[in-house]
Amino acid sequence: DTEVTQTPKHLVMGMTNKKSLKCEQHMGHRAMYWYKQKAKKPPELMFVYSYEKLSINESVPSRFSPECPNSSLLNLHLHALQPEDSALYLCASSQANAEPTDTQYFGPGTRLTVL
Amino acid sequence: AQTVTQSQPEMSVQEAETVTLSCTYDTSESDYYLFWYKQPPSRQMILVIRQEAYKQQNATENRFSVNFQKAAKSFSLKISDSQLGDAAMYFCAYRGDTLIQGAQKLVFGQGTRLTINP
């Protein structure tokens, strides 16, 4: 099973709202990633948790806040977003063991629209 | 820093024919891993095929195969007997530096949009 699930599939929010995106995997992977993807562009890494330790892309604004309650769950908290934050947000997971077979598997994404 | 280049923004092919998508990369490493991901309009990034640089044999998954030329730093994807369901954006990716605790960075190319003509 290589399934990563994400909820919600679509989200529309105003600039003053607070919302959260959720991601879950049951593959026993120890690393989970958040990516932002604009139309016709490759995904850009925002955050990664591995063994509950966080690595941040320094260019990501503070209105995005990741949380990893346990190794199977990953949240992305959103607050005071801007219209340019509208994008597809992808979650991925990997074993984080540096083996040849260590591969990132992606969820279906959440389409976020900020009004 | 590693880079990945896909020089074909768009490609099209007739159904049942063969198409090759190009990818080149730059790295100073000798051991590394390369991937092709497919992203259909449904949006999910799906792993198509994986190649380990230390393996001389080209990877194959059913109708998908790669032509891996390590010296030329080239990693092209061949799709045989193209089907309508193959229509998607295809991203070439390099598994790069370790970010933290075994988690590794994926460096993506800009993507190639593949259209299948019936």
Short mmCIF file of C-alpha atoms in Angstrom, two decimals:
data_model
loop_
_atom_site.label_atom_id
_atom_site.label_comp_id
_atom_site.label_asym_id
_atom_site.label_seq_id
_atom_site.Cartn_x
_atom_site.Cartn_y
_atom_site.Cartn_z
CA ASP A 1 0.00 0.00 0.00
CA THR A 2 1.53 3.32 -1.11
CA GLU A 3 -1.36 5.54 -0.10
CA VAL A 4 -1.06 9.04 1.26
CA THR A 5 -4.37 10.72 2.00
CA GLN A 6 -5.07 14.44 2.20
CA THR A 7 -8.09 16.39 3.38
CA PRO A 8 -9.84 18.47 2.28
CA LYS A 9 -9.63 18.10 -1.51
CA HIS A 10 -10.63 21.71 -2.02
CA LEU A 11 -10.54 24.68 0.32
CA VAL A 12 -11.67 28.25 -0.20
CA MET A 13 -10.78 30.73 2.50
CA GLY A 14 -10.68 34.44 3.13
CA MET A 15 -7.54 36.28 4.08
CA THR A 16 -8.62 36.54 7.71
CA ASN A 17 -9.52 32.88 8.16
CA LYS A 18 -7.59 30.18 9.98
CA LYS A 19 -7.70 26.72 8.46
CA SER A 20 -5.69 23.51 8.46
CA LEU A 21 -4.72 20.96 5.85
CA LYS A 22 -4.30 17.35 6.92
CA CYS A 23 -2.19 14.49 5.62
CA GLU A 24 -1.98 10.88 6.75
CA GLN A 25 0.04 7.80 5.76
CA HIS A 26 0.07 4.25 7.12
CA MET A 27 3.17 2.96 5.35
CA GLY A 28 5.39 3.28 8.40
CA HIS A 29 7.30 6.09 6.75
CA ARG A 30 9.29 8.36 9.07
CA ALA A 31 9.51 11.44 6.86
CA MET A 32 6.60 13.60 5.71
CA TYR A 33 6.79 16.61 3.40
CA TRP A 34 4.67 19.62 2.42
CA TYR A 35 5.01 21.00 -1.10
CA LYS A 36 3.38 23.97 -2.79
CA GLN A 37 2.68 23.70 -6.51
CA LYS A 38 1.57 26.53 -8.79
CA ALA A 39 -0.02 25.77 -12.15
CA LYS A 40 2.32 24.27 -14.76
CA LYS A 41 5.25 24.36 -12.33
CA PRO A 42 7.06 21.64 -10.38
CA PRO A 43 6.37 21.26 -6.65
CA GLU A 44 8.38 23.44 -4.26
CA LEU A 45 9.35 22.00 -0.89
CA MET A 46 8.01 23.93 2.09
CA PHE A 47 8.68 21.73 5.12
CA VAL A 48 9.81 18.25 6.02
CA TYR A 49 9.48 16.32 9.26
CA SER A 50 11.72 13.32 9.71
CA TYR A 51 11.71 11.32 12.93
CA GLU A 52 9.67 14.21 14.36
CA LYS A 53 12.42 16.74 13.57
CA LEU A 54 11.54 19.70 11.36
CA SER A 55 13.42 21.21 8.44
CA ILE A 56 12.10 24.45 7.01
CA ASN A 57 12.51 26.14 3.63
CA GLU A 58 13.53 29.57 4.85
CA SER A 59 11.62 31.29 2.05
CA VAL A 60 8.25 30.07 3.33
CA PRO A 61 6.35 32.86 5.13
CA SER A 62 5.33 32.43 8.76
CA ARG A 63 1.63 32.41 7.89
CA PHE A 64 2.23 28.70 7.14
CA SER A 65 2.83 26.57 10.22
CA PRO A 66 3.47 22.81 10.07
CA GLU A 67 2.68 20.34 12.81
CA CYS A 68 3.50 16.65 13.10
CA PRO A 69 1.43 15.08 15.92
CA ASN A 70 2.99 11.67 15.21
CA SER A 71 4.92 9.96 12.44
CA SER A 72 1.71 9.13 10.52
CA LEU A 73 0.07 12.55 10.59
CA LEU A 74 1.05 15.91 9.21
CA ASN A 75 -0.88 19.16 9.42
CA LEU A 76 -0.38 22.53 7.77
CA HIS A 77 -1.94 25.42 9.64
CA LEU A 78 -2.88 28.45 7.58
CA HIS A 79 -3.44 31.95 8.92
CA ALA A 80 -3.79 35.34 7.27
CA LEU A 81 -3.01 34.00 3.83
CA GLN A 82 -2.67 36.12 0.71
CA PRO A 83 -4.26 35.52 -2.72
CA GLU A 84 -0.84 34.52 -4.09
CA ASP A 85 -0.88 31.56 -1.69
CA SER A 86 -3.58 29.98 -3.85
CA ALA A 87 -2.05 26.75 -5.14
CA LEU A 88 -2.11 22.97 -4.95
CA TYR A 89 -0.62 21.76 -1.67
CA LEU A 90 0.88 18.30 -1.87
CA CYS A 91 1.88 16.03 0.97
CA ALA A 92 4.44 13.25 0.52
CA SER A 93 6.07 10.64 2.67
CA SER A 94 9.20 8.48 2.49
CA GLN A 95 11.02 5.87 4.56
CA ALA A 96 13.90 8.26 5.33
CA ASN A 97 16.44 5.43 5.41
CA ALA A 98 18.58 6.55 2.44
CA GLU A 99 18.22 3.11 0.89
CA PRO A 100 18.06 2.81 -2.93
CA THR A 101 14.35 2.10 -2.70
CA ASP A 102 13.67 5.18 -0.54
CA THR A 103 11.10 7.06 -2.59
CA GLN A 104 8.68 9.88 -1.94
CA TYR A 105 5.02 8.97 -2.40
CA PHE A 106 2.55 11.77 -2.88
CA GLY A 107 -1.02 12.38 -1.81
CA PRO A 108 -3.74 13.71 -4.13
CA GLY A 109 -3.29 17.30 -2.95
CA THR A 110 -5.50 20.05 -1.59
CA ARG A 111 -6.51 22.80 -4.00
CA LEU A 112 -6.45 26.02 -1.98
CA THR A 113 -8.08 29.25 -3.10
CA VAL A 114 -7.56 32.42 -1.07
CA LEU A 115 -10.06 35.18 -1.72
CA ALA B 1 23.90 22.13 -6.41
CA GLN B 2 22.08 19.59 -8.48
CA THR B 3 19.88 20.72 -11.34
CA VAL B 4 17.41 18.93 -13.60
CA THR B 5 16.43 20.16 -17.06
CA GLN B 6 13.50 19.08 -19.19
CA SER B 7 13.85 20.85 -22.52
CA GLN B 8 10.46 19.88 -23.96
CA PRO B 9 7.61 21.87 -22.35
CA GLU B 10 5.04 20.00 -24.45
CA MET B 11 4.94 16.82 -26.50
CA SER B 12 2.17 15.03 -28.36
CA VAL B 13 1.88 11.53 -29.77
CA GLN B 14 -0.68 9.43 -31.57
CA GLU B 15 -2.36 6.75 -29.53
CA ALA B 16 -0.50 3.39 -29.74
CA GLU B 17 2.74 5.02 -30.86
CA THR B 18 5.98 5.52 -28.94
CA VAL B 19 7.19 8.77 -27.42
CA THR B 20 10.41 9.73 -25.63
CA LEU B 21 10.63 12.48 -23.03
CA SER B 22 14.05 14.03 -22.41
CA CYS B 23 15.74 14.86 -19.13
CA THR B 24 19.27 15.95 -18.33
CA TYR B 25 20.76 16.64 -14.94
CA ASP B 26 23.88 17.99 -13.36
CA THR B 27 25.57 16.52 -10.31
CA SER B 28 29.03 15.89 -8.95
CA GLU B 29 27.89 12.76 -7.09
CA SER B 30 28.66 9.26 -8.33
CA ASP B 31 25.80 7.47 -6.55
CA TYR B 32 22.35 8.95 -6.92
CA TYR B 33 18.78 8.11 -7.82
CA LEU B 34 16.54 9.39 -10.58
CA PHE B 35 12.77 9.27 -10.93
CA TRP B 36 10.00 9.97 -13.38
CA TYR B 37 6.70 11.10 -11.88
CA LYS B 38 3.43 11.49 -13.74
CA GLN B 39 0.82 14.09 -12.75
CA PRO B 40 -2.49 13.66 -14.59
CA PRO B 41 -5.27 16.25 -14.45
CA SER B 42 -6.44 14.51 -11.28
CA ARG B 43 -3.35 16.21 -9.76
CA GLN B 44 -1.78 13.29 -7.88
CA MET B 45 1.93 12.81 -8.47
CA ILE B 46 2.41 9.15 -9.33
CA LEU B 47 5.77 7.40 -9.42
CA VAL B 48 6.36 5.95 -12.88
CA ILE B 49 9.88 4.57 -12.70
CA ARG B 50 13.08 4.75 -10.65
CA GLN B 51 16.74 4.32 -11.67
CA GLU B 52 19.78 3.81 -9.44
CA ALA B 53 22.88 5.40 -10.94
CA TYR B 54 25.13 2.47 -10.00
CA LYS B 55 23.02 0.09 -12.07
CA GLN B 56 24.01 -0.13 -15.72
CA GLN B 57 20.76 -1.81 -16.69
CA ASN B 58 17.97 0.54 -17.69
CA ALA B 59 14.85 0.35 -15.55
CA THR B 60 11.62 -0.92 -17.10
CA GLU B 61 8.03 -0.91 -15.82
CA ASN B 62 5.61 -2.44 -18.33
CA ARG B 63 5.27 0.09 -21.20
CA PHE B 64 7.63 2.56 -19.53
CA SER B 65 11.38 2.33 -19.85
CA VAL B 66 14.32 4.66 -19.41
CA ASN B 67 17.46 5.31 -21.38
CA PHE B 68 20.01 6.17 -18.70
CA GLN B 69 23.30 7.56 -20.01
CA LYS B 70 25.40 8.28 -16.92
CA ALA B 71 28.35 9.86 -18.71
CA ALA B 72 26.07 12.19 -20.64
CA LYS B 73 23.91 12.80 -17.52
CA SER B 74 20.82 11.97 -19.51
CA PHE B 75 17.71 10.14 -18.29
CA SER B 76 14.98 9.91 -20.91
CA LEU B 77 11.61 8.18 -20.53
CA LYS B 78 10.18 6.06 -23.33
CA ILE B 79 6.48 5.28 -23.37
CA SER B 80 5.52 2.47 -25.74
CA ASP B 81 2.02 1.82 -27.10
CA SER B 82 0.79 5.19 -25.78
CA GLN B 83 -2.67 5.18 -24.25
CA LEU B 84 -5.12 8.00 -23.60
CA GLY B 85 -4.56 7.54 -19.87
CA ASP B 86 -0.90 8.44 -20.31
CA ALA B 87 -1.84 12.07 -20.92
CA ALA B 88 -0.29 14.03 -18.06
CA MET B 89 2.51 16.30 -16.94
CA TYR B 90 5.70 14.28 -16.52
CA PHE B 91 8.38 15.41 -14.09
CA CYS B 92 11.92 14.12 -13.99
CA ALA B 93 13.45 14.24 -10.50
CA TYR B 94 16.82 13.74 -8.85
CA ARG B 95 17.08 12.54 -5.27
CA GLY B 96 19.54 14.99 -3.83
CA ASP B 97 20.94 16.15 -0.56
CA THR B 98 19.84 14.82 2.80
CA LEU B 99 17.65 17.42 4.45
CA ILE B 100 17.30 16.02 7.94
CA GLN B 101 17.36 12.58 9.57
CA GLY B 102 17.39 10.61 6.31
CA ALA B 103 14.78 12.72 4.49
CA GLN B 104 16.15 13.66 1.10
CA LYS B 105 15.44 16.52 -1.24
CA LEU B 106 13.83 15.92 -4.63
CA VAL B 107 15.06 18.25 -7.36
CA PHE B 108 12.44 18.47 -10.10
CA GLY B 109 12.66 19.47 -13.73
CA GLN B 110 10.14 21.95 -15.11
CA GLY B 111 7.96 19.21 -16.53
CA THR B 112 6.76 18.05 -19.95
CA ARG B 113 3.07 18.09 -20.77
CA LEU B 114 2.22 15.01 -22.84
CA THR B 115 -0.89 14.93 -25.02
CA ILE B 116 -2.17 11.71 -26.54
CA ASN B 117 -4.06 12.12 -29.81
CA PRO B 118 -6.75 9.49 -30.49
#
